[in-house]
mmCIF file of C-alpha atoms and ligand atoms in Angstrom:
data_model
loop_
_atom_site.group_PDB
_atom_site.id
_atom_site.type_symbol
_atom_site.label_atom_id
_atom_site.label_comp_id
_atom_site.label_asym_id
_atom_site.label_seq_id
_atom_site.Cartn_x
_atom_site.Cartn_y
_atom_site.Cartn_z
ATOM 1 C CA UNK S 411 42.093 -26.805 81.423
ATOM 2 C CA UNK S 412 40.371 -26.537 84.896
ATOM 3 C CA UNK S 413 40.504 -23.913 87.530
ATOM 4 C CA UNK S 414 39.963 -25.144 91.152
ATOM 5 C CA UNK S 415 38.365 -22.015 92.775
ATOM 6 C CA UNK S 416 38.902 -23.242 96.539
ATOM 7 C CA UNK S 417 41.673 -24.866 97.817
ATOM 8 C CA UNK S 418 43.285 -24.591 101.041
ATOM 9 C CA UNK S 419 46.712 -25.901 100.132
ATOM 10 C CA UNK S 420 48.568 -24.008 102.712
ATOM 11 C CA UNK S 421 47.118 -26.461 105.096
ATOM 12 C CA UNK S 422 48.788 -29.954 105.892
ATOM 13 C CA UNK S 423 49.365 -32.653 104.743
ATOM 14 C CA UNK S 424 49.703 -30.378 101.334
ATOM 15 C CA UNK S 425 51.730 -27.338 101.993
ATOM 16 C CA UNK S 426 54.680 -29.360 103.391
ATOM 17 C CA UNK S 427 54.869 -31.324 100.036
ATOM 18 C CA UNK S 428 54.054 -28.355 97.339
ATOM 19 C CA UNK S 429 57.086 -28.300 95.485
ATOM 20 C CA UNK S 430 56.648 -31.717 94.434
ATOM 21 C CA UNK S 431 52.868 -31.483 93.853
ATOM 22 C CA UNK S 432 52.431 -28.044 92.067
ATOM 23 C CA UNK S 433 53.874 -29.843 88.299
ATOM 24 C CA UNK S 434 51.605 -33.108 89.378
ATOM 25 C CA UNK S 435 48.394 -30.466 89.538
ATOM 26 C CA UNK S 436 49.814 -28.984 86.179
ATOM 27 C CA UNK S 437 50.116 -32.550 84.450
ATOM 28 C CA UNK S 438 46.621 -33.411 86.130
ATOM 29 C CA UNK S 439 45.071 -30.816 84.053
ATOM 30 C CA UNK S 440 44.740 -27.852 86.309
ATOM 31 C CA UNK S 441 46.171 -24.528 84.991
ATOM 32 C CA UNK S 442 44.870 -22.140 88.207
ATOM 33 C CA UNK S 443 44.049 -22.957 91.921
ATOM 34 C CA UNK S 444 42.140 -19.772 94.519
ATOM 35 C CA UNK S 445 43.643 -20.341 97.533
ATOM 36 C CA UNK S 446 41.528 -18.530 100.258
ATOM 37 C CA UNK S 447 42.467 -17.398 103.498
ATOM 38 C CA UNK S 448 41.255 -19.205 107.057
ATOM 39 C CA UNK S 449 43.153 -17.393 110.217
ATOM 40 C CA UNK S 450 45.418 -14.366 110.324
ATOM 41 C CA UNK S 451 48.641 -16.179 110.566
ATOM 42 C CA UNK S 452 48.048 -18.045 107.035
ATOM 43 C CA UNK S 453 48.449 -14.612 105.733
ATOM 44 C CA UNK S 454 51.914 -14.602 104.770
ATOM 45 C CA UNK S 455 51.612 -18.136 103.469
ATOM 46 C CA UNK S 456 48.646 -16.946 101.068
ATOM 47 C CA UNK S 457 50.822 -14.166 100.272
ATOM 48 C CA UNK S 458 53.883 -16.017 99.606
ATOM 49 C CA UNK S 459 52.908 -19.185 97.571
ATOM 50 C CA UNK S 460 50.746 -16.909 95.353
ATOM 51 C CA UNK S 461 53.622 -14.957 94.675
ATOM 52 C CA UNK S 462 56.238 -18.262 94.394
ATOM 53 C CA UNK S 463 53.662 -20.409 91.927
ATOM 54 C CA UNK S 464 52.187 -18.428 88.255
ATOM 55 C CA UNK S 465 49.193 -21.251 88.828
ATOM 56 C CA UNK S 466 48.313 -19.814 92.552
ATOM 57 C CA UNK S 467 46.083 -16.822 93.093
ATOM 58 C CA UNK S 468 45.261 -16.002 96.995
ATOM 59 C CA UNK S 469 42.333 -14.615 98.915
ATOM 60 C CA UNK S 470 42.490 -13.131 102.149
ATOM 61 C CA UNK S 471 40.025 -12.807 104.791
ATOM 62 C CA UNK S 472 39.395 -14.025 108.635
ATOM 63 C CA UNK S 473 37.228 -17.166 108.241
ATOM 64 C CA UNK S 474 33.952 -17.169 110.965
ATOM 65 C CA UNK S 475 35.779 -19.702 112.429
ATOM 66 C CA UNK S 476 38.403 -17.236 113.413
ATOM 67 C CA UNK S 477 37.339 -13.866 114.379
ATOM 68 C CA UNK S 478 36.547 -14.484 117.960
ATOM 69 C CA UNK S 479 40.404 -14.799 118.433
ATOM 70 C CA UNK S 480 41.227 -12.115 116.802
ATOM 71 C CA UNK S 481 42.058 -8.480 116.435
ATOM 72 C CA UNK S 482 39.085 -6.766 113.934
ATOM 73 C CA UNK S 483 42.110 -3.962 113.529
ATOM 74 C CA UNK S 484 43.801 -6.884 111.240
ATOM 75 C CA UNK S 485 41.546 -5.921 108.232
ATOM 76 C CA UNK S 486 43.367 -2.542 107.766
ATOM 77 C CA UNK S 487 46.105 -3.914 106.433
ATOM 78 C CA UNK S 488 43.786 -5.694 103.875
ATOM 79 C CA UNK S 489 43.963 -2.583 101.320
ATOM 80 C CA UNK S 490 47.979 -2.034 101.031
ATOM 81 C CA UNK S 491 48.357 -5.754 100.447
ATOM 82 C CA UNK S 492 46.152 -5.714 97.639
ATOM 83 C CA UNK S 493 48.196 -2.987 96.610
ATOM 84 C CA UNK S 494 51.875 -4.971 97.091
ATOM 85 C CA UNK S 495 50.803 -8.243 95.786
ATOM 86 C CA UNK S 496 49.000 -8.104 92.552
ATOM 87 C CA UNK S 497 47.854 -11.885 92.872
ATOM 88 C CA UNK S 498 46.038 -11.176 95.637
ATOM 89 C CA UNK S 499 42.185 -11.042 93.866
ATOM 90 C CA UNK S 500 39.554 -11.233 96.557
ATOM 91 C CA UNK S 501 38.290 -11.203 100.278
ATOM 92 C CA UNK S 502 38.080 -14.768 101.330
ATOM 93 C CA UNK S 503 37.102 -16.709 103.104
ATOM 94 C CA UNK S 504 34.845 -14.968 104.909
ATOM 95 C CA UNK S 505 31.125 -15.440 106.260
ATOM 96 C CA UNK S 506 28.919 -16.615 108.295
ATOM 97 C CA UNK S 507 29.037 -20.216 110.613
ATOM 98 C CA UNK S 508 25.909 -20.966 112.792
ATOM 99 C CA UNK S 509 26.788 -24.479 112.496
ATOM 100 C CA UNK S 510 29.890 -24.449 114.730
ATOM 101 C CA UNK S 511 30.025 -21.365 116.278
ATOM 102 C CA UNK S 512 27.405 -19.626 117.929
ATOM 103 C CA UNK S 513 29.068 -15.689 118.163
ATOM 104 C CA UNK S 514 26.319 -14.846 115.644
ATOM 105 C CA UNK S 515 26.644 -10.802 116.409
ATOM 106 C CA UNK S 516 30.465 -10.495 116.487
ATOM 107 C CA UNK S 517 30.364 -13.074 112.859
ATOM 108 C CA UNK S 518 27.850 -10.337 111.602
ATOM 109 C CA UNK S 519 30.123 -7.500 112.275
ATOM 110 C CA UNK S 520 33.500 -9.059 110.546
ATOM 111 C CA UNK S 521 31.281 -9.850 107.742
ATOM 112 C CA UNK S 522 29.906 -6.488 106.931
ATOM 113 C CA UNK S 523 33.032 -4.954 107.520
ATOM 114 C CA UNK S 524 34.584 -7.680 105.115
ATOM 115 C CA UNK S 525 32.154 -6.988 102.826
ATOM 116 C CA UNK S 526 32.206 -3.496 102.912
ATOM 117 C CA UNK S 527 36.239 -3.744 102.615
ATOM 118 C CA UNK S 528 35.889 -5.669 99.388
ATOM 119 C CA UNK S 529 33.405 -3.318 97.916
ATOM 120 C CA UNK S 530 35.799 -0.324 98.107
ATOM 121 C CA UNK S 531 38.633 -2.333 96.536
ATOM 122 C CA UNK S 532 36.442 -3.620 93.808
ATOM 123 C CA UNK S 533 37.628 -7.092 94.447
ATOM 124 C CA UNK S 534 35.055 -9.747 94.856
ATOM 125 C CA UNK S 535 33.913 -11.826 97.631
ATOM 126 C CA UNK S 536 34.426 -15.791 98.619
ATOM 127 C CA UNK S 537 31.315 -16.461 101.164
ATOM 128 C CA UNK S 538 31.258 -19.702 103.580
ATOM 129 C CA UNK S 539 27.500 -20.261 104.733
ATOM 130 C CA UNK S 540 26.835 -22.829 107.348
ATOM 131 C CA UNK S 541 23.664 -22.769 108.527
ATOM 132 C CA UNK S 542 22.999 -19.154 107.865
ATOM 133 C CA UNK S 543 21.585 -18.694 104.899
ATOM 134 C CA UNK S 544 19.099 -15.813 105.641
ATOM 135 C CA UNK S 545 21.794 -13.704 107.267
ATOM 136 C CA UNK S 546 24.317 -14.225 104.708
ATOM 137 C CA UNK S 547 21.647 -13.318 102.225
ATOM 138 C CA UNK S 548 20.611 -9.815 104.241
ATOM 139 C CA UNK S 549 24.000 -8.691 104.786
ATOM 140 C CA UNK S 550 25.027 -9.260 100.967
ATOM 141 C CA UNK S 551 21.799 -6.918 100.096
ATOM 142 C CA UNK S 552 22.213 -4.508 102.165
ATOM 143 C CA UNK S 553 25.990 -3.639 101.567
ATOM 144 C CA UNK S 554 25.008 -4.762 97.709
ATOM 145 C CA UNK S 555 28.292 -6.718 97.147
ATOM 146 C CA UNK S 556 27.328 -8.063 93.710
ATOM 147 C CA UNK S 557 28.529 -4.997 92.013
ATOM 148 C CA UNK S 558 32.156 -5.903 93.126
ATOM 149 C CA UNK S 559 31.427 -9.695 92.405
ATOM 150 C CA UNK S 560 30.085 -12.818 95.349
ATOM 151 C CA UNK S 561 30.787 -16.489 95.076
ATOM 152 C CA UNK S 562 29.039 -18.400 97.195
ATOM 153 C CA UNK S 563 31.606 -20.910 97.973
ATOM 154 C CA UNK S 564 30.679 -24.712 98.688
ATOM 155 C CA UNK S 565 27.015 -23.934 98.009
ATOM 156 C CA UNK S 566 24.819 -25.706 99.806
ATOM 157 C CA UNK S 567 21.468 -24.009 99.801
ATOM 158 C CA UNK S 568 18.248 -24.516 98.330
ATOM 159 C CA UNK S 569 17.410 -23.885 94.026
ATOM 160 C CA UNK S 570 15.154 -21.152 94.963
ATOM 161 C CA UNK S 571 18.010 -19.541 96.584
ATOM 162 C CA UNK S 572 20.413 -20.189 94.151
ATOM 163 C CA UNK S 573 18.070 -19.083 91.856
ATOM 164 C CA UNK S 574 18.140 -15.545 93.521
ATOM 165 C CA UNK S 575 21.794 -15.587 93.981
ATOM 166 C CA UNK S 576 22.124 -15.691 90.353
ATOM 167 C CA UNK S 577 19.438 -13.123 89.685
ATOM 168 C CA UNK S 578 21.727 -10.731 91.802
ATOM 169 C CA UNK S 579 24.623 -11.679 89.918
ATOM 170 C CA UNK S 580 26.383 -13.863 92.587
ATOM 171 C CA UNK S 581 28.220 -17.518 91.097
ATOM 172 C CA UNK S 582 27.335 -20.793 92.562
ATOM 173 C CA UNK S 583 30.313 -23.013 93.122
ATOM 174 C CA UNK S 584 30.283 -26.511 94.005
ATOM 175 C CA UNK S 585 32.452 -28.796 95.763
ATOM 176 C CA UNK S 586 32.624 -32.936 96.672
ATOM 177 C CA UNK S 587 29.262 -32.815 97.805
ATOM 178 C CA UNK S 588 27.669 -32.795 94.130
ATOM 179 C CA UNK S 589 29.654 -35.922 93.768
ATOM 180 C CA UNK S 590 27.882 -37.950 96.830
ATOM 181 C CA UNK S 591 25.268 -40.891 95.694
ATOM 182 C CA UNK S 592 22.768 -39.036 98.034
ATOM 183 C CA UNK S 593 23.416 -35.044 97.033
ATOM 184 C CA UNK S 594 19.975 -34.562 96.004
ATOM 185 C CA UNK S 595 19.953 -30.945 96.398
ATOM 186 C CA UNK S 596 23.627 -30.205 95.127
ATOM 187 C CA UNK S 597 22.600 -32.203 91.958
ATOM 188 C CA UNK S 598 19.661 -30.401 91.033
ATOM 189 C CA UNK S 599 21.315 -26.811 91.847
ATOM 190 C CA UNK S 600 24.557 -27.995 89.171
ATOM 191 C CA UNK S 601 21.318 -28.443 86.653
ATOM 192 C CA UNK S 602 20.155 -24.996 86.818
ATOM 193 C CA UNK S 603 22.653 -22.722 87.361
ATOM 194 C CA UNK S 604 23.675 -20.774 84.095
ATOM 195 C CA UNK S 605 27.003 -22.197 82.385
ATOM 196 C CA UNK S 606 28.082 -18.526 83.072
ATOM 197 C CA UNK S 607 27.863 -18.701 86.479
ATOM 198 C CA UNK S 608 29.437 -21.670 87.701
ATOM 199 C CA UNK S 609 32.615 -22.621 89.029
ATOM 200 C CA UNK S 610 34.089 -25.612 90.534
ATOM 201 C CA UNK S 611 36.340 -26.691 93.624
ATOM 202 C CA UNK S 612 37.649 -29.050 95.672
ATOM 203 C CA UNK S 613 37.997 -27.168 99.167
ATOM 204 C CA UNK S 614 41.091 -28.840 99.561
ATOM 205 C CA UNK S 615 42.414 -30.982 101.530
ATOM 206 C CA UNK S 616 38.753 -31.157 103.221
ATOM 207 C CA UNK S 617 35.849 -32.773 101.395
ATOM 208 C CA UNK S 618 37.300 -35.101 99.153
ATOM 209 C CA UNK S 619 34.628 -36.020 95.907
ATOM 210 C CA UNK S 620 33.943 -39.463 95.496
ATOM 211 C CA UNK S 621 35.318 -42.318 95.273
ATOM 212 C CA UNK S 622 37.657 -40.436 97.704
ATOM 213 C CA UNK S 623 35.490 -39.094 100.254
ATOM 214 C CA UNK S 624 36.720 -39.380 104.107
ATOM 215 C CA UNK S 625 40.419 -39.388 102.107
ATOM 216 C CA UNK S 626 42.544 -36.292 101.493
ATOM 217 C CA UNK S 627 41.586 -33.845 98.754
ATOM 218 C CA UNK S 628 43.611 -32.283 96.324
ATOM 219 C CA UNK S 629 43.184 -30.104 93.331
ATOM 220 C CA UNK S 630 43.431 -32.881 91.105
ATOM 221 C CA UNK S 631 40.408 -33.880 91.708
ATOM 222 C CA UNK S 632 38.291 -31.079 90.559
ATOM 223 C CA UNK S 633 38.269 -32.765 87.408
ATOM 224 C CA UNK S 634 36.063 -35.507 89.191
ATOM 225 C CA UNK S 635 33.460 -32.570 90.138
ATOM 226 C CA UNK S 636 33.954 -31.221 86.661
ATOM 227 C CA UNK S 637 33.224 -34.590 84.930
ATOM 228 C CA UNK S 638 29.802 -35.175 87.656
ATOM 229 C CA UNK S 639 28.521 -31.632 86.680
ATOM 230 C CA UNK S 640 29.344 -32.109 82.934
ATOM 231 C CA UNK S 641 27.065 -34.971 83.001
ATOM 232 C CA UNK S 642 24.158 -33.721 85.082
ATOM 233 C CA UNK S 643 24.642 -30.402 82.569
ATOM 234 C CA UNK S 644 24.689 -33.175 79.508
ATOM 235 C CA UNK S 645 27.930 -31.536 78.256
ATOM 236 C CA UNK S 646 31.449 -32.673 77.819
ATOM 237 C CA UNK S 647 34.053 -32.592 80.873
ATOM 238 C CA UNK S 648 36.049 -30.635 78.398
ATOM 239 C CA UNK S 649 33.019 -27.969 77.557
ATOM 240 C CA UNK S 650 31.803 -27.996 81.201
ATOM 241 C CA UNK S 651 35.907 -26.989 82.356
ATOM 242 C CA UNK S 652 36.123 -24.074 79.436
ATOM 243 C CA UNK S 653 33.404 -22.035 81.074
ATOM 244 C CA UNK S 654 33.948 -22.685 84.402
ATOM 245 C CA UNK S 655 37.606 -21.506 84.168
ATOM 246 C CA UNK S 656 36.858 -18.852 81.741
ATOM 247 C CA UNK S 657 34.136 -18.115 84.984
ATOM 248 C CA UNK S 658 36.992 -17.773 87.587
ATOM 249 C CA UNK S 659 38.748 -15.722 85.311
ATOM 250 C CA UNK S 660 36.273 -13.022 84.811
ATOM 251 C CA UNK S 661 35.413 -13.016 88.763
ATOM 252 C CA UNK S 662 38.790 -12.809 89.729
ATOM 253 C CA UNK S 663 39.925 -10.588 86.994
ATOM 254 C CA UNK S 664 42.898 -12.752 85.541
HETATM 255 ZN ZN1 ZN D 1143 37.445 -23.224 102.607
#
C-alpha cells in the first residue's frame, strides 16, 4: 500500500542484506521503493537492483556531494541508459548543498546541466536542497523543469515556499523529520500541501523517523511518516498511503 519515494538501499548496512529484506518490505506493506543515485560508481548498483527487484525503480544522477570528484562527461551516458533500462524513471539525486560543501559555481553548473538533461528526456527531477533554497529555486525557473515533473526531496523549506513549489507544479515530499517532537515547520508544510502533491520517504538508511531516530532506517518505516502525516492531514494512514503512492506513480510514470 505505500510507496517509499527515497531510499538509498544500495548503501550499507542494507544492500549487503537485500535478498532477505526485499519480502520483509513487501510483508511490511510497501509495494514500490525510488532508489536515487549518490556517486557515479552506485550506477550499476541502481541499475542492477532495479532491474533484479519488480518493487525497485532507480534514479540516477551525481549528488552535490559528488561532482567535485568527478568527470561532468559522465552525464552523457545518462540518455542511452534511460533507453536500456526501462526502470530507470528520473534524474536523481541531484542539487544543490551549501551546507557541506562550499563549490557553489561548479554545484550550479551540474545542476543546470542535470536539469536540462532531464527536461529533454521528459523524465522528472529528485532535488536535494541544503541550505540553498534561493538557488535551487532560480535554476528550476529558469530551465522550467516542472513541465517534465520536480520533487523536492526531504523538503525542508519554508510554507511560503512550498506554497510556490506547488503553484509551479513541483511535489513536496517528506521524510523523518515531520516525525520529530520539535518539526515545527515540517508539520505545518504536511498540513498544506495538496493530497495530490505529496509523497512520502524514508531517505534510507539515513534519517530514521521516530521512535527510531539516530538508528538505521529502512523502508518499513515510511508507514511511520505515513501514519504522522495522516494525522496532521486528519485522514486515515490507509487514505493518506492511496494518494501518496498513486502520487509517485503519476511522477514517475509507473
Ligand atoms: Zn538521498
Amino acid at each position: 500500500m505505500l510507496f517509499d519515494t527515497h531510499a538509498h538501499i544500495d548503501n550499507e548496512p542494507l544492500y549487503s542484506d537485500l535478498e532477505n529484506l526485499i519480502p520483509t518490505f513487501k510483508k511490511d506493506g510497501i509495494d514500490y521503493i525510488m532508489l536515487p543515485a549518490v556517486e557515479h560508481e552506485s550506477w550499476p548498483r541502481v541499475l542492477s537492483i532495479s532491474k533484479k527487484y519488480d518493487m525497485v525503480y532507480g534514479a540516477l544522477g551525481i549528488h552535490p556531494s559528488d561532482v567535485a570528484k568527478t568527470d561532468i562527461k559522465v552525464l552523457d551516458e545518462i540518455a542511452h541508459l534511460l533507453t536500456d533500462y526501462p526502470k530507470i524513471k528520473a534524474i536523481g539525486e541531484i542539487g544543490l548543498d551549501y551546507h557541506w560543501y562550499d563549490n557553489k559555481e561548479q554545484q550550479q553548473v551540474w545542476l543546470r546541466r542535470q536539469l536540462e538533461i532531464a527536461k529533454q528526456n521528459d523524465v522528472p527531477v529528485i532535488i536535494h536542497d541544503r541550505d540553498a533554497h534561493a538557488d535551487v529555486k532560480r535554476l528550476l525557473d529558469e530551465v522550467d523543469s516542472y513541465k517534465s515533473g520536480v520533487v523536492m526531496h526531504c523538503y525542508s523549506g519554508s510554507v511560503e515556499m512550498a506554497e510556490d513549489y506547488i503553484q509551479k507544479g513541483a511535489y513536496i515530499s517528506l521524510g523523518g523529520p515531520v516525525t520529530f517532537k520539535n518539526a515545527k515547520t515540517p508539520k505545518e508544510v504536511a498540513k498544506i500541501v495538496p493530497l495530490d502533491r505529496i509523497l512520502i520517504e524514508t531517505d534510507s538508511p539515513y534519517l530514521a523517523p521516530h521512535p527510531f531516530r539516530g538508528k538505521t532506517n529502512s523502508p518499513s518505516y515510511v508507514r511511520l511518516i505515513a501514519a504522522e502525516i495522516a494525522s496532521l492531514k486528519g485522514l486515515s494512514l490507509e487514505e493518506l498511503a492511496f494518494h501518496t503512492k498513486e502520487n509517485a506513480k503519476r511522477i514517475f510514470k509507473i
